[in-house]
Amino acid sequence: MYGKGLLKGLWITFKHSFEKKDLVVRYPEQMPHLQERFRGSLAFDFEKCIACGICIRNCPNNVLSMETAKDEDSKKKKLMQYTIDLQYCMFCNLCVEDCPTNSLYFTHDFELSQFHRDDIKRVYHRPPELDQQEAAQKTSDQDTQTAADDKKEKQLRAMINAINKNPQKVLARVLDGEEQVEVLAAVLMADEKKLARMAEMMITDKEKAKKVALAFVKKELKEREKGGDQ
Amino acid sequence: MDISLADLAFIILAGFTLLTALGVVLFKNIVHSAIMLVFSFLGVAGIYFTMHAGFLGLVQILVYAGAISVLIIFAIMLVMNQDPEKTNLPSPNIPNIMAGTYLTILLVGALVGSIWFTSFPEKVAPVSGDELGLLTGLMLGDYVIPLELAALLLLVAVVGAIILARGAEHK
Amino acid sequence: MEHWFTDIAQALVNWLMGLGLSAGWADFVLLIVQWLCIVMIVTINVIILIWLERKVSGFIQLRLGPNRLGPYGAFQTIADAIKLLTKEDIIPSRTDKWIFMTAPLFFIVVSVMLYAVIPMGDGMQVVDFNVGLLYFISIGSLSTICLLMAGWGSNNKWSMLGAMRAVAQMISYEIPLAISLLGVVMIAGSLRLSDIVVAQGNIWFVLLQPIAFITYFIAATAELNRGPFDMPEAEQELTAGAYTEYTGMRWALFFLAEYTNLVAVSALCATMFFGGWQGPGLPSWLWIIIKTYLIMLVFMWMKWTFPRIRMDHLMSFSWKILLPVSLANLVLTGFGLEFFKWMGWW
Amino acid sequence: MIGLTHYLILATLLFGIGLFGVLAKRSAIAVLMAVELMLNAVNINFVAINKYVVPDTGVGQLFALFVIVVAAAEVAVGLALIINIFRQKKSVNLHDFNLLKW
């Protein structure tokens, strides 16, 4: 029949107009459900920033800028002020992606309109407590670090000595087969660097040491076979 | 002088009609002229209303103001290929204009004079109010053949206009 | 309840005659008062209608529509109106100034003039014209000129295209519109709208003239540049047709006139096909308001359901389908009437 | 008091304006419009004389109606002719329409 489709369309819209309208979020009263990776506004964590400037170089719209000063004693760049001019931001995520310390991130705050243009700009000044904190940390840091370094050094030397003295016994901790242990010992004796590395690994990470040791053994055995053939 | 409402309506409508008609002739932009023509037609329709010819006035609005003037404006827009401010200039040779003016003044003067000094055999209208019935009686009675001929004329004119406006197809 | 408004009018005329005015001048003053009333009705109606249109479109599209200002967003249109009134009236520099500026005024005047003959209740007609229907059609045909003026005056190709389309469409659809109404006129035997209403005392003409009703409805939709026939405005391709260059109050006047036309055409539809102000129980002026609003809801329903029709389809639909159908309906009505008279049923 | 004389004078003036337009205009469409004005003047005469001289018949109004019909036909054909000539001459100036003048 002519016009059947028209009636069908009318019936569909008629039905729709009496359906429950729960697709709509009544926004100011009812906040919308935002997805986890939603890019609302760009925020900055001053404490994490190392003033590397990757974000500024990455930004296509020159949204970001910072002011740095040289620290007298450590000759390190020190961040004084960080500015996000959000009106030019296109939320491309390039700064956030490349920040090595995750000091830039997107928040879910999407209500960005302001009455004045200057209010759109976000300026982060160096918080004074950061300087104090840093000064305090510097002194305590140096102490703990030197102590830790000393301890590590001692352990390493002790391990190398132990391997030198009694390779069979010490290396059995890493490898199982007697033959393999013998091969490994031979390799390590021949190369001082490999020995040091092995020792360090045995202190810090035994699993890794095992893998590396196996690799060493395999390589050595192969070379030996080749030599035998010749 | 005592002016009744009907007289006032006639004076206003007549002035309006004549002014807009002058606008049709005197404006330099032909689109303005055409729009003035619409208002002139409306004024004439108003004149018909003052003469209790309601049906005719409405036909005037429907046919003249609603259709013919739209046709004219459409045609104007189709043939517009220059500055609109120069589309409705007076004729380029002065004798034409002079002749036109003299002839018009002579004719109008003679006619107005003769009308003014003639006494017409006026009759007081019988207040029937059924001018529509009168018209339909004539249309479908004594004048049915002219009516059908007019319809035929319209048909022929429409077909002819379409053929003319489409132009001969090149084969 | 029934005779509130007629009583008020009679009282006004009596008071004016008491002041010493002649009957003609008193009627003239009454005419002006009625005209002011019509303007007020139109304005209030438009405010309601815009809200209703947005609500209906929202509901059809599974949205809520305006819901901020006032209960169910009812005051939204008032806020919009205030915004439009206070906006700057921009007149582009290379327009045809006078035509550009006066086009919306003529449009609104023409639309308001339509109301003069619509019977808005028992005896509530500004002018009970003996050719009322012809008046409605001929005044309605004037709005094409206003659109053409707007399109030409804007000096903008989109406006011009929109105006050309509007005029082509309105002139083509005027013919089936008038011819479909003629069927009703033949049955009622009069062009006077109050006679047509009275003739529907026993049966509504929509039942006697269903084909005429359908053709009238379609042609009226096209005549109003609404719904699936809104090619002249076609926001997606012509931005807004003839209204593109208009801002602020002038644009609002166009909008006002469009909705005014919508109300007038719906009221005429109610008068011609649905018994006008006749109805049981309620006062007559309430009945015509109810009928008019129901018809307007159908107009809105159609507008938000159907996609826009292509221009050439639109024109060929008018000339190749609507016009023959309405003519056939006219012939059928004539034969039917003669048949009824011959059988002695009329 | 407005009577037949006033209507006839109005019609005469309107006719005169139309005549001036026909004689003194350059554009063919302008001439057509002026002709329309003249036809309107004639119609006013028809209706006025009908009303004041033979008020018991409607013949004058009927003839005005016929004039309107003929005018509609005339405009349609005339404009079609003008558009057709415009296609070939790229002008609506009457002085360019001199094909038949030898």
Tab-separated table of C-alpha atoms in Angstrom, chain B residues 84-164:
chain	number	residue	atom	x	y	z
B	84	PRO	CA	20.148	46.700	-10.134
B	85	GLU	CA	20.244	50.477	-9.628
B	86	LYS	CA	20.226	50.995	-13.408
B	87	THR	CA	17.636	48.465	-14.488
B	88	ASN	CA	14.630	50.738	-14.841
B	89	LEU	CA	15.961	53.896	-16.448
B	90	PRO	CA	13.825	56.033	-18.722
B	91	SER	CA	14.147	55.607	-22.436
B	92	PRO	CA	17.484	56.795	-23.864
B	93	ASN	CA	16.136	59.088	-26.536
B	94	ILE	CA	14.684	62.282	-25.168
B	95	PRO	CA	11.913	62.667	-27.820
B	96	ASN	CA	10.364	59.462	-26.543
B	97	ILE	CA	10.158	60.805	-23.029
B	98	MET	CA	8.889	64.179	-24.168
B	99	ALA	CA	6.263	62.620	-26.376
B	100	GLY	CA	5.229	60.327	-23.581
B	101	THR	CA	4.904	63.148	-21.107
B	102	TYR	CA	2.957	65.429	-23.489
B	103	LEU	CA	0.660	62.672	-24.598
B	104	THR	CA	-0.018	61.613	-21.040
B	105	ILE	CA	-0.712	65.130	-19.838
B	106	LEU	CA	-2.960	65.847	-22.803
B	107	LEU	CA	-4.935	62.657	-22.463
B	108	VAL	CA	-5.284	62.843	-18.704
B	109	GLY	CA	-6.213	66.508	-18.839
B	110	ALA	CA	-8.829	65.978	-21.503
B	111	LEU	CA	-10.282	62.953	-19.733
B	112	VAL	CA	-10.361	64.527	-16.293
B	113	GLY	CA	-11.970	67.646	-17.695
B	114	SER	CA	-14.614	65.755	-19.560
B	115	ILE	CA	-15.327	63.519	-16.577
B	116	TRP	CA	-15.549	66.448	-14.221
B	117	PHE	CA	-18.076	68.309	-16.353
B	118	THR	CA	-20.216	65.339	-17.275
B	119	SER	CA	-23.167	64.361	-15.162
B	120	PHE	CA	-23.672	60.634	-15.144
B	121	PRO	CA	-27.093	59.035	-14.822
B	122	GLU	CA	-26.372	57.696	-11.358
B	123	LYS	CA	-28.746	55.353	-9.642
B	124	VAL	CA	-28.866	54.601	-5.950
B	125	ALA	CA	-27.742	51.045	-5.448
B	126	PRO	CA	-30.356	48.646	-4.108
B	127	VAL	CA	-28.794	47.184	-0.989
B	128	SER	CA	-28.829	43.526	-1.895
B	129	GLY	CA	-25.384	42.614	-0.605
B	130	ASP	CA	-25.431	39.409	-2.608
B	131	GLU	CA	-23.031	40.520	-5.293
B	132	LEU	CA	-21.506	37.042	-5.269
B	133	GLY	CA	-24.813	35.426	-6.209
B	134	LEU	CA	-25.291	38.017	-8.929
B	135	LEU	CA	-21.849	37.304	-10.347
B	136	THR	CA	-22.210	33.522	-10.284
B	137	GLY	CA	-25.639	33.846	-11.903
B	138	LEU	CA	-24.095	35.804	-14.758
B	139	MET	CA	-21.027	33.613	-15.008
B	140	LEU	CA	-22.912	30.349	-15.311
B	141	GLY	CA	-25.907	31.883	-17.100
B	142	ASP	CA	-25.657	34.458	-19.842
B	143	TYR	CA	-21.872	34.580	-19.945
B	144	VAL	CA	-21.030	30.896	-19.694
B	145	ILE	CA	-19.442	30.769	-23.141
B	146	PRO	CA	-17.110	33.735	-22.484
B	147	LEU	CA	-16.201	32.120	-19.193
B	148	GLU	CA	-15.277	28.836	-20.844
B	149	LEU	CA	-13.379	30.736	-23.518
B	150	ALA	CA	-11.467	32.578	-20.825
B	151	ALA	CA	-10.587	29.248	-19.241
B	152	LEU	CA	-9.428	27.981	-22.621
B	153	LEU	CA	-7.400	31.149	-23.125
B	154	LEU	CA	-5.685	30.605	-19.783
B	155	LEU	CA	-4.870	27.022	-20.670
B	156	VAL	CA	-3.462	27.986	-24.045
B	157	ALA	CA	-1.511	30.847	-22.492
B	158	VAL	CA	0.014	28.597	-19.822
B	159	VAL	CA	1.024	25.933	-22.318
B	160	GLY	CA	2.350	28.565	-24.705
B	161	ALA	CA	4.281	30.314	-21.958
B	162	ILE	CA	5.901	27.052	-20.886
B	163	ILE	CA	6.898	26.207	-24.436
B	164	LEU	CA	8.233	29.709	-25.046
